[in-house]
Amino acid sequence: KINMDTDKNNLENKKTYIYKIKSITGLQNIPESSCAFPNIMPLDENELDELRKKRVEREKKEAYLIFDYAKKSIVQLKYDQAISLLRQITEKFPKEAQFHSYLGLAMQRKGRTAYAQAEFKVALQNNPQEQIALQFYRKQEENFNQYNQQEK
């Protein structure tokens, strides 16, 4: 075991260790006082990978809770709230097609057609079978084409 109080080098190791723990676990309230981890063994890469996986799993569960709340907000016609929530989770999980589809849906219902279409495109890039995106993207394309034909 390493005694973190012995010299500056060990103190730097401790700070690095605490930083890694904070960044991997998402926990920010780890005390940095010398008594917090008086005898500490550094984590190996397998342990760090396991912590990273657990963090991603936890964040994904949280994102789906937010997603459920955003869907309820759409049903309740609270589009601004839904848009805000869905933007948060699409930034965190940009590959989740459902998140983009529902963001597109909220944007479309809010009257932000260009933004909606962009979100539907992203959803289809991530999952070409995403049904909500397909349905609304086709409708947006039809409306766009009809508008262009009227302008001619």
Tab-separated table of C-alpha atoms in Angstrom:
chain	number	residue	atom	x	y	z
A	1	LYS	CA	0.000	0.000	0.000
A	2	ILE	CA	1.057	3.552	-0.649
A	3	ASN	CA	1.214	6.014	2.210
A	4	MET	CA	0.004	9.209	0.592
A	5	ASP	CA	1.410	11.445	3.318
A	6	THR	CA	5.082	10.604	2.791
A	7	ASP	CA	6.217	12.906	-0.010
A	8	LYS	CA	5.158	15.267	-2.805
A	9	ASN	CA	5.293	12.559	-5.442
A	10	ASN	CA	2.794	10.457	-3.552
A	11	LEU	CA	0.618	13.522	-3.042
A	12	GLU	CA	0.572	14.037	-6.807
A	13	ASN	CA	-0.347	10.359	-7.270
A	14	LYS	CA	-3.200	10.828	-4.856
A	15	LYS	CA	-4.490	13.895	-6.708
A	16	THR	CA	-4.266	12.011	-9.998
A	17	TYR	CA	-6.094	9.068	-8.450
A	18	ILE	CA	-8.854	11.293	-7.065
A	19	TYR	CA	-9.172	13.037	-10.435
A	20	LYS	CA	-9.516	9.673	-12.203
A	21	ILE	CA	-12.134	8.491	-9.734
A	22	LYS	CA	-14.089	11.723	-10.140
A	23	SER	CA	-13.955	11.642	-13.920
A	24	ILE	CA	-14.781	7.945	-14.226
A	25	THR	CA	-17.533	7.729	-11.646
A	26	GLY	CA	-18.981	11.195	-12.032
A	27	LEU	CA	-18.713	11.712	-8.286
A	28	GLN	CA	-17.503	15.195	-7.444
A	29	ASN	CA	-17.729	15.171	-3.645
A	30	ILE	CA	-14.631	13.108	-2.935
A	31	PRO	CA	-12.623	14.937	-0.258
A	32	GLU	CA	-9.052	15.688	-1.174
A	33	SER	CA	-7.738	15.930	2.372
A	34	SER	CA	-4.785	13.725	3.176
A	35	CYS	CA	-6.873	11.679	5.587
A	36	ALA	CA	-9.419	10.729	2.921
A	37	PHE	CA	-7.231	8.011	1.408
A	38	PRO	CA	-4.310	7.452	3.760
A	39	ASN	CA	-3.408	4.009	2.376
A	40	ILE	CA	-4.418	3.552	-1.186
A	41	MET	CA	-3.724	1.132	-3.978
A	42	PRO	CA	-4.024	2.513	-7.494
A	43	LEU	CA	-6.633	0.935	-9.736
A	44	ASP	CA	-5.480	-1.180	-12.631
A	45	GLU	CA	-6.868	-0.713	-16.151
A	46	ASN	CA	-9.445	-3.509	-15.774
A	47	GLU	CA	-10.861	-1.879	-12.653
A	48	LEU	CA	-10.927	1.497	-14.400
A	49	ASP	CA	-12.718	-0.026	-17.401
A	50	GLU	CA	-15.296	-1.603	-15.112
A	51	LEU	CA	-15.920	1.744	-13.409
A	52	ARG	CA	-16.293	3.425	-16.810
A	53	LYS	CA	-18.827	0.796	-17.940
A	54	LYS	CA	-20.854	1.219	-14.761
A	55	ARG	CA	-20.843	4.978	-15.208
A	56	VAL	CA	-22.072	4.709	-18.799
A	57	GLU	CA	-24.794	2.263	-17.740
A	58	ARG	CA	-25.923	4.607	-14.961
A	59	GLU	CA	-25.922	7.610	-17.281
A	60	LYS	CA	-27.897	5.701	-19.900
A	61	LYS	CA	-30.523	4.714	-17.321
A	62	GLU	CA	-30.778	8.341	-16.269
A	63	ALA	CA	-31.091	9.401	-19.905
A	64	TYR	CA	-33.990	7.007	-20.451
A	65	LEU	CA	-35.748	8.375	-17.364
A	66	ILE	CA	-35.364	11.854	-18.825
A	67	PHE	CA	-36.541	10.508	-22.191
A	68	ASP	CA	-39.727	9.119	-20.619
A	69	TYR	CA	-40.364	12.460	-18.963
A	70	ALA	CA	-39.781	14.283	-22.267
A	71	LYS	CA	-42.288	12.008	-24.038
A	72	LYS	CA	-44.863	12.836	-21.347
A	73	SER	CA	-44.094	16.511	-21.861
A	74	ILE	CA	-44.879	16.157	-25.571
A	75	VAL	CA	-48.203	14.470	-24.785
A	76	GLN	CA	-48.973	17.334	-22.367
A	77	LEU	CA	-48.119	19.851	-25.143
A	78	LYS	CA	-45.134	21.146	-23.166
A	79	TYR	CA	-42.885	21.293	-26.198
A	80	ASP	CA	-40.297	23.728	-24.838
A	81	GLN	CA	-39.748	21.505	-21.814
A	82	ALA	CA	-39.497	18.404	-24.010
A	83	ILE	CA	-37.052	20.123	-26.360
A	84	SER	CA	-34.841	21.162	-23.463
A	85	LEU	CA	-34.786	17.661	-21.981
A	86	LEU	CA	-34.220	15.957	-25.320
A	87	ARG	CA	-31.373	18.295	-26.232
A	88	GLN	CA	-29.624	17.334	-22.999
A	89	ILE	CA	-29.792	13.633	-23.692
A	90	THR	CA	-29.017	13.855	-27.428
A	91	GLU	CA	-25.839	15.730	-26.538
A	92	LYS	CA	-24.889	13.010	-24.069
A	93	PHE	CA	-25.974	10.113	-26.328
A	94	PRO	CA	-25.793	11.348	-29.930
A	95	LYS	CA	-26.179	7.833	-31.390
A	96	GLU	CA	-29.599	7.166	-29.805
A	97	ALA	CA	-31.982	7.485	-32.748
A	98	GLN	CA	-35.109	7.569	-30.566
A	99	PHE	CA	-33.882	10.645	-28.749
A	100	HIS	CA	-33.405	12.489	-32.041
A	101	SER	CA	-36.782	11.312	-33.342
A	102	TYR	CA	-38.637	12.678	-30.370
A	103	LEU	CA	-36.623	15.888	-30.450
A	104	GLY	CA	-37.645	16.199	-34.093
A	105	LEU	CA	-41.247	15.506	-33.156
A	106	ALA	CA	-41.239	18.203	-30.459
A	107	MET	CA	-39.560	20.651	-32.852
A	108	GLN	CA	-42.096	19.860	-35.565
A	109	ARG	CA	-45.018	20.410	-33.207
A	110	LYS	CA	-43.452	23.649	-32.044
A	111	GLY	CA	-43.328	24.803	-35.686
A	112	ARG	CA	-39.564	24.546	-36.096
A	113	THR	CA	-39.699	22.530	-39.297
A	114	ALA	CA	-36.077	22.892	-40.392
A	115	TYR	CA	-34.778	21.841	-36.978
A	116	ALA	CA	-37.233	18.954	-36.899
A	117	GLN	CA	-36.102	17.735	-40.292
A	118	ALA	CA	-32.457	17.910	-39.217
A	119	GLU	CA	-33.201	15.795	-36.127
A	120	PHE	CA	-35.110	13.239	-38.175
A	121	LYS	CA	-32.144	12.986	-40.544
A	122	VAL	CA	-29.770	12.367	-37.648
A	123	ALA	CA	-32.119	9.726	-36.252
A	124	LEU	CA	-32.211	7.942	-39.614
A	125	GLN	CA	-28.437	8.130	-39.949
A	126	ASN	CA	-28.155	6.363	-36.602
A	127	ASN	CA	-30.965	3.901	-37.321
A	128	PRO	CA	-32.446	3.756	-40.847
A	129	GLN	CA	-35.451	1.853	-39.446
A	130	GLU	CA	-36.444	4.473	-36.835
A	131	GLN	CA	-40.213	4.589	-37.436
A	132	ILE	CA	-41.045	7.981	-35.940
A	133	ALA	CA	-38.267	9.624	-37.891
A	134	LEU	CA	-39.294	7.859	-41.099
A	135	GLN	CA	-42.919	8.870	-40.734
A	136	PHE	CA	-42.296	12.505	-39.932
A	137	TYR	CA	-39.319	12.900	-42.245
A	138	ARG	CA	-41.436	11.673	-45.177
A	139	LYS	CA	-44.212	14.088	-44.192
A	140	GLN	CA	-41.736	16.960	-43.963
A	141	GLU	CA	-40.332	16.071	-47.372
A	142	GLU	CA	-43.849	15.970	-48.866
A	143	ASN	CA	-44.680	19.366	-47.395
A	144	PHE	CA	-41.391	20.800	-48.607
A	145	ASN	CA	-41.934	19.452	-52.126
A	146	GLN	CA	-45.519	20.772	-52.226
A	147	TYR	CA	-44.312	24.187	-51.121
A	148	ASN	CA	-41.623	24.240	-53.825
A	149	GLN	CA	-44.142	23.254	-56.493
A	150	GLN	CA	-46.483	26.075	-55.418
A	151	GLU	CA	-43.636	28.562	-55.620
A	152	LYS	CA	-42.868	27.621	-59.245
